[in-house]
Structures are given as structure tokens and as C-alpha cells.
Amino acid sequence: MNRANWFAVSPDGAKAVGGLHHYVLNNTNLPSTLIHLVFLRVSQINGCAHCIDIHTRDLIKEGVSVDKAVLVPVWHEAEYLFSDQERAALAWSEEVTLVSETHASDAAYAAAAAAFNEKDLVDLTLTIAAMNAINRLGVSFRLKPKARA
């Protein structure tokens, strides 16, 4: 089934979503590698093949090893590959992405707040929200990954 090209059908909507994405990438103090780790983890949880493809490639372009990139879904089991702040960001990403189950618990918030100052924690949460919005559009309208066989 062909689905709508959401950014062609709603350019103003695409611009709005893109504005948040642009803010996250260009106007926060979060390291770009951390942003792409969060983008990747959120996309994995949401099953957005298009975004998983893009953000895995972005991480590798930034110098993240393939070993680390492929272990993002199981970072709990490969903690030694991730910094304290990366682990905190990945944990908060899971908590916020699965908010209907977790309700963004006080314990998870406290753990994230221990690794990030207040502004960076808000920006991290905006990063997670941006990717969740993009994933929902990507999955709903079946954006294809750029990967080729």
C-alpha cells in the first residue's frame, strides 16, 4: 500500500517537526554523538527502520565504532562501551519513550538528573520527544531505509 508523503502533504507540519529537530542538533549543549545515540535508541524502540539506518550511519560518521553502534539495543549488557552520561541518556530515553508503561518514574528522573544539569536534562527530553515524533511519522507513512542489499 502506498502511503502519503507526509512532508509533501503537510509542509508546515514538516517544518514544525523539523524546527524541533534543528533546535536539538544546533542549539543545545548536548554532544552530537550523545544526540545520535539517543536518536538511535528511541528509533530502535519504536521500530523505525528509516531512522535506525540514518542514525547508525551518523554515529559511524562521527567516529563511533561499529561494535558500539550495534550494541546500542543491549547497552545494559555492554555498559563498559558507554560513558556514565551516555548510559544515563539511554536509560532516560527508554523511560520517556515508554512513558505509557513507565510514567517517567521519580527514580528514573533522579538518575537522569544526577548525570545532567537541569537545562541539559530538558534538552535531552526534547531530543527524545523529537525523535519519537519523527519515528511515529516514519513508521506510519512507511519511510524506507536508505540501506541497499
mmCIF file of C-alpha atoms in Angstrom:
data_model
loop_
_atom_site.group_PDB
_atom_site.id
_atom_site.type_symbol
_atom_site.label_atom_id
_atom_site.label_comp_id
_atom_site.label_asym_id
_atom_site.label_seq_id
_atom_site.Cartn_x
_atom_site.Cartn_y
_atom_site.Cartn_z
ATOM 1 C CA MET A 1 0.000 0.000 0.000
ATOM 2 C CA ASN A 2 1.307 3.441 -0.876
ATOM 3 C CA ARG A 3 1.072 5.911 1.953
ATOM 4 C CA ALA A 4 1.136 9.685 1.928
ATOM 5 C CA ASN A 5 4.425 11.542 1.689
ATOM 6 C CA TRP A 6 3.827 13.398 4.943
ATOM 7 C CA PHE A 7 6.310 16.200 4.379
ATOM 8 C CA ALA A 8 4.955 16.897 0.872
ATOM 9 C CA VAL A 9 1.328 16.786 2.016
ATOM 10 C CA SER A 10 1.908 18.916 5.124
ATOM 11 C CA PRO A 11 4.976 21.115 4.561
ATOM 12 C CA ASP A 12 4.061 23.346 7.509
ATOM 13 C CA GLY A 13 3.784 20.306 9.763
ATOM 14 C CA ALA A 14 7.122 19.014 8.459
ATOM 15 C CA LYS A 15 8.660 22.432 9.095
ATOM 16 C CA ALA A 16 7.347 22.411 12.672
ATOM 17 C CA VAL A 17 8.757 18.953 13.399
ATOM 18 C CA GLY A 18 11.965 19.916 11.613
ATOM 19 C CA GLY A 19 12.256 23.016 13.798
ATOM 20 C CA LEU A 20 12.453 20.910 16.949
ATOM 21 C CA HIS A 21 14.939 18.567 15.272
ATOM 22 C CA HIS A 22 17.036 21.577 14.190
ATOM 23 C CA TYR A 23 16.930 23.016 17.723
ATOM 24 C CA VAL A 24 18.142 19.761 19.227
ATOM 25 C CA LEU A 25 21.015 19.395 16.776
ATOM 26 C CA ASN A 26 22.149 23.022 16.780
ATOM 27 C CA ASN A 27 21.090 24.820 19.940
ATOM 28 C CA THR A 28 21.770 22.519 22.877
ATOM 29 C CA ASN A 29 24.929 21.790 24.819
ATOM 30 C CA LEU A 30 24.454 18.050 24.294
ATOM 31 C CA PRO A 31 27.297 16.361 22.388
ATOM 32 C CA SER A 32 26.231 15.359 18.875
ATOM 33 C CA THR A 33 27.310 11.768 19.482
ATOM 34 C CA LEU A 34 25.023 11.596 22.502
ATOM 35 C CA ILE A 35 22.146 13.065 20.469
ATOM 36 C CA HIS A 36 22.596 10.428 17.752
ATOM 37 C CA LEU A 37 22.845 7.640 20.363
ATOM 38 C CA VAL A 38 19.524 8.817 21.768
ATOM 39 C CA PHE A 39 18.013 9.130 18.282
ATOM 40 C CA LEU A 40 19.150 5.588 17.515
ATOM 41 C CA ARG A 41 17.883 4.048 20.753
ATOM 42 C CA VAL A 42 14.491 5.742 20.508
ATOM 43 C CA SER A 43 14.197 4.641 16.872
ATOM 44 C CA GLN A 44 15.047 1.058 17.824
ATOM 45 C CA ILE A 45 12.328 1.016 20.475
ATOM 46 C CA ASN A 46 9.816 2.440 18.004
ATOM 47 C CA GLY A 47 10.894 0.164 15.146
ATOM 48 C CA CYS A 48 11.612 2.942 12.640
ATOM 49 C CA ALA A 49 13.914 1.312 10.072
ATOM 50 C CA HIS A 50 14.477 4.598 8.218
ATOM 51 C CA CYS A 51 15.708 6.355 11.365
ATOM 52 C CA ILE A 52 17.721 3.375 12.628
ATOM 53 C CA ASP A 53 19.564 3.369 9.305
ATOM 54 C CA ILE A 54 20.220 7.121 9.350
ATOM 55 C CA HIS A 55 21.356 7.385 12.963
ATOM 56 C CA THR A 56 23.576 4.318 12.850
ATOM 57 C CA ARG A 57 25.323 5.886 9.846
ATOM 58 C CA ASP A 58 25.521 9.250 11.670
ATOM 59 C CA LEU A 59 27.216 7.626 14.662
ATOM 60 C CA ILE A 60 29.752 5.836 12.481
ATOM 61 C CA LYS A 61 30.492 9.100 10.611
ATOM 62 C CA GLU A 62 31.157 10.706 13.995
ATOM 63 C CA GLY A 63 33.743 8.047 14.797
ATOM 64 C CA VAL A 64 31.671 5.705 16.962
ATOM 65 C CA SER A 65 32.869 2.158 16.402
ATOM 66 C CA VAL A 66 30.630 -0.333 14.655
ATOM 67 C CA ASP A 67 30.986 -2.518 17.767
ATOM 68 C CA LYS A 68 29.451 0.199 19.951
ATOM 69 C CA ALA A 69 26.756 1.150 17.429
ATOM 70 C CA VAL A 70 25.462 -2.391 17.027
ATOM 71 C CA LEU A 71 25.309 -2.901 20.792
ATOM 72 C CA VAL A 72 23.094 0.127 21.489
ATOM 73 C CA PRO A 73 19.950 -2.069 21.816
ATOM 74 C CA VAL A 74 21.678 -4.082 24.546
ATOM 75 C CA TRP A 75 23.691 -1.297 26.130
ATOM 76 C CA HIS A 76 22.781 -2.642 29.593
ATOM 77 C CA GLU A 77 24.857 -5.728 28.785
ATOM 78 C CA ALA A 78 27.721 -3.737 27.233
ATOM 79 C CA GLU A 79 27.857 -0.856 29.712
ATOM 80 C CA TYR A 80 31.646 -0.668 29.521
ATOM 81 C CA LEU A 81 31.345 0.754 25.972
ATOM 82 C CA PHE A 82 29.265 3.733 27.109
ATOM 83 C CA SER A 83 30.167 6.678 29.324
ATOM 84 C CA ASP A 84 28.211 7.394 32.509
ATOM 85 C CA GLN A 85 26.387 10.210 30.744
ATOM 86 C CA GLU A 86 25.610 8.059 27.697
ATOM 87 C CA ARG A 87 24.181 5.332 29.940
ATOM 88 C CA ALA A 88 22.066 7.899 31.769
ATOM 89 C CA ALA A 89 20.809 9.312 28.450
ATOM 90 C CA LEU A 90 19.990 5.861 27.086
ATOM 91 C CA ALA A 91 18.127 4.925 30.275
ATOM 92 C CA TRP A 92 16.142 8.177 30.231
ATOM 93 C CA SER A 93 15.436 7.663 26.509
ATOM 94 C CA GLU A 94 13.875 4.287 27.261
ATOM 95 C CA GLU A 95 11.922 5.699 30.213
ATOM 96 C CA VAL A 96 10.469 8.605 28.220
ATOM 97 C CA THR A 97 9.830 6.642 25.020
ATOM 98 C CA LEU A 98 7.936 4.015 27.009
ATOM 99 C CA VAL A 99 6.181 6.635 29.151
ATOM 100 C CA SER A 100 2.801 4.868 28.914
ATOM 101 C CA GLU A 101 4.410 1.990 30.826
ATOM 102 C CA THR A 102 6.973 3.797 32.989
ATOM 103 C CA HIS A 103 5.185 7.067 33.738
ATOM 104 C CA ALA A 104 8.652 8.680 33.867
ATOM 105 C CA SER A 105 9.285 7.420 37.375
ATOM 106 C CA ASP A 106 10.839 9.548 40.092
ATOM 107 C CA ALA A 107 13.735 7.102 40.364
ATOM 108 C CA ALA A 108 14.494 7.352 36.640
ATOM 109 C CA TYR A 109 14.221 11.144 36.756
ATOM 110 C CA ALA A 110 16.593 11.298 39.732
ATOM 111 C CA ALA A 111 19.118 9.119 37.902
ATOM 112 C CA ALA A 112 18.955 11.318 34.803
ATOM 113 C CA ALA A 113 19.148 14.490 36.884
ATOM 114 C CA ALA A 114 22.312 13.176 38.542
ATOM 115 C CA ALA A 115 24.027 12.997 35.138
ATOM 116 C CA PHE A 116 22.681 16.195 33.547
ATOM 117 C CA ASN A 117 22.117 19.733 34.724
ATOM 118 C CA GLU A 118 18.526 20.953 34.571
ATOM 119 C CA LYS A 119 18.808 22.656 31.151
ATOM 120 C CA ASP A 120 20.586 19.705 29.566
ATOM 121 C CA LEU A 121 18.002 17.304 31.007
ATOM 122 C CA VAL A 122 15.193 19.353 29.467
ATOM 123 C CA ASP A 123 17.094 19.445 26.159
ATOM 124 C CA LEU A 124 17.684 15.692 26.386
ATOM 125 C CA THR A 125 13.964 15.180 26.901
ATOM 126 C CA LEU A 126 13.242 17.428 23.900
ATOM 127 C CA THR A 127 15.691 15.275 21.919
ATOM 128 C CA ILE A 128 13.761 12.154 22.904
ATOM 129 C CA ALA A 129 10.432 13.831 22.105
ATOM 130 C CA ALA A 130 11.675 14.989 18.692
ATOM 131 C CA MET A 131 12.759 11.513 17.680
ATOM 132 C CA ASN A 132 9.555 9.953 18.981
ATOM 133 C CA ALA A 133 7.558 12.372 16.807
ATOM 134 C CA ILE A 134 9.709 11.666 13.757
ATOM 135 C CA ASN A 135 9.527 7.895 14.352
ATOM 136 C CA ARG A 136 5.769 7.971 14.565
ATOM 137 C CA LEU A 137 5.619 9.736 11.216
ATOM 138 C CA GLY A 138 8.273 7.493 9.683
ATOM 139 C CA VAL A 139 6.580 4.285 10.779
ATOM 140 C CA SER A 140 3.053 5.471 9.999
ATOM 141 C CA PHE A 141 3.965 6.588 6.486
ATOM 142 C CA ARG A 142 6.472 3.748 5.902
ATOM 143 C CA LEU A 143 9.637 5.736 5.225
ATOM 144 C CA LYS A 144 12.145 3.334 3.733
ATOM 145 C CA PRO A 145 15.746 2.993 4.914
ATOM 146 C CA LYS A 146 18.490 4.037 2.528
ATOM 147 C CA ALA A 147 20.283 0.710 3.048
ATOM 148 C CA ARG A 148 20.676 -1.433 -0.040
ATOM 149 C CA ALA A 149 21.084 -5.186 -0.298
#
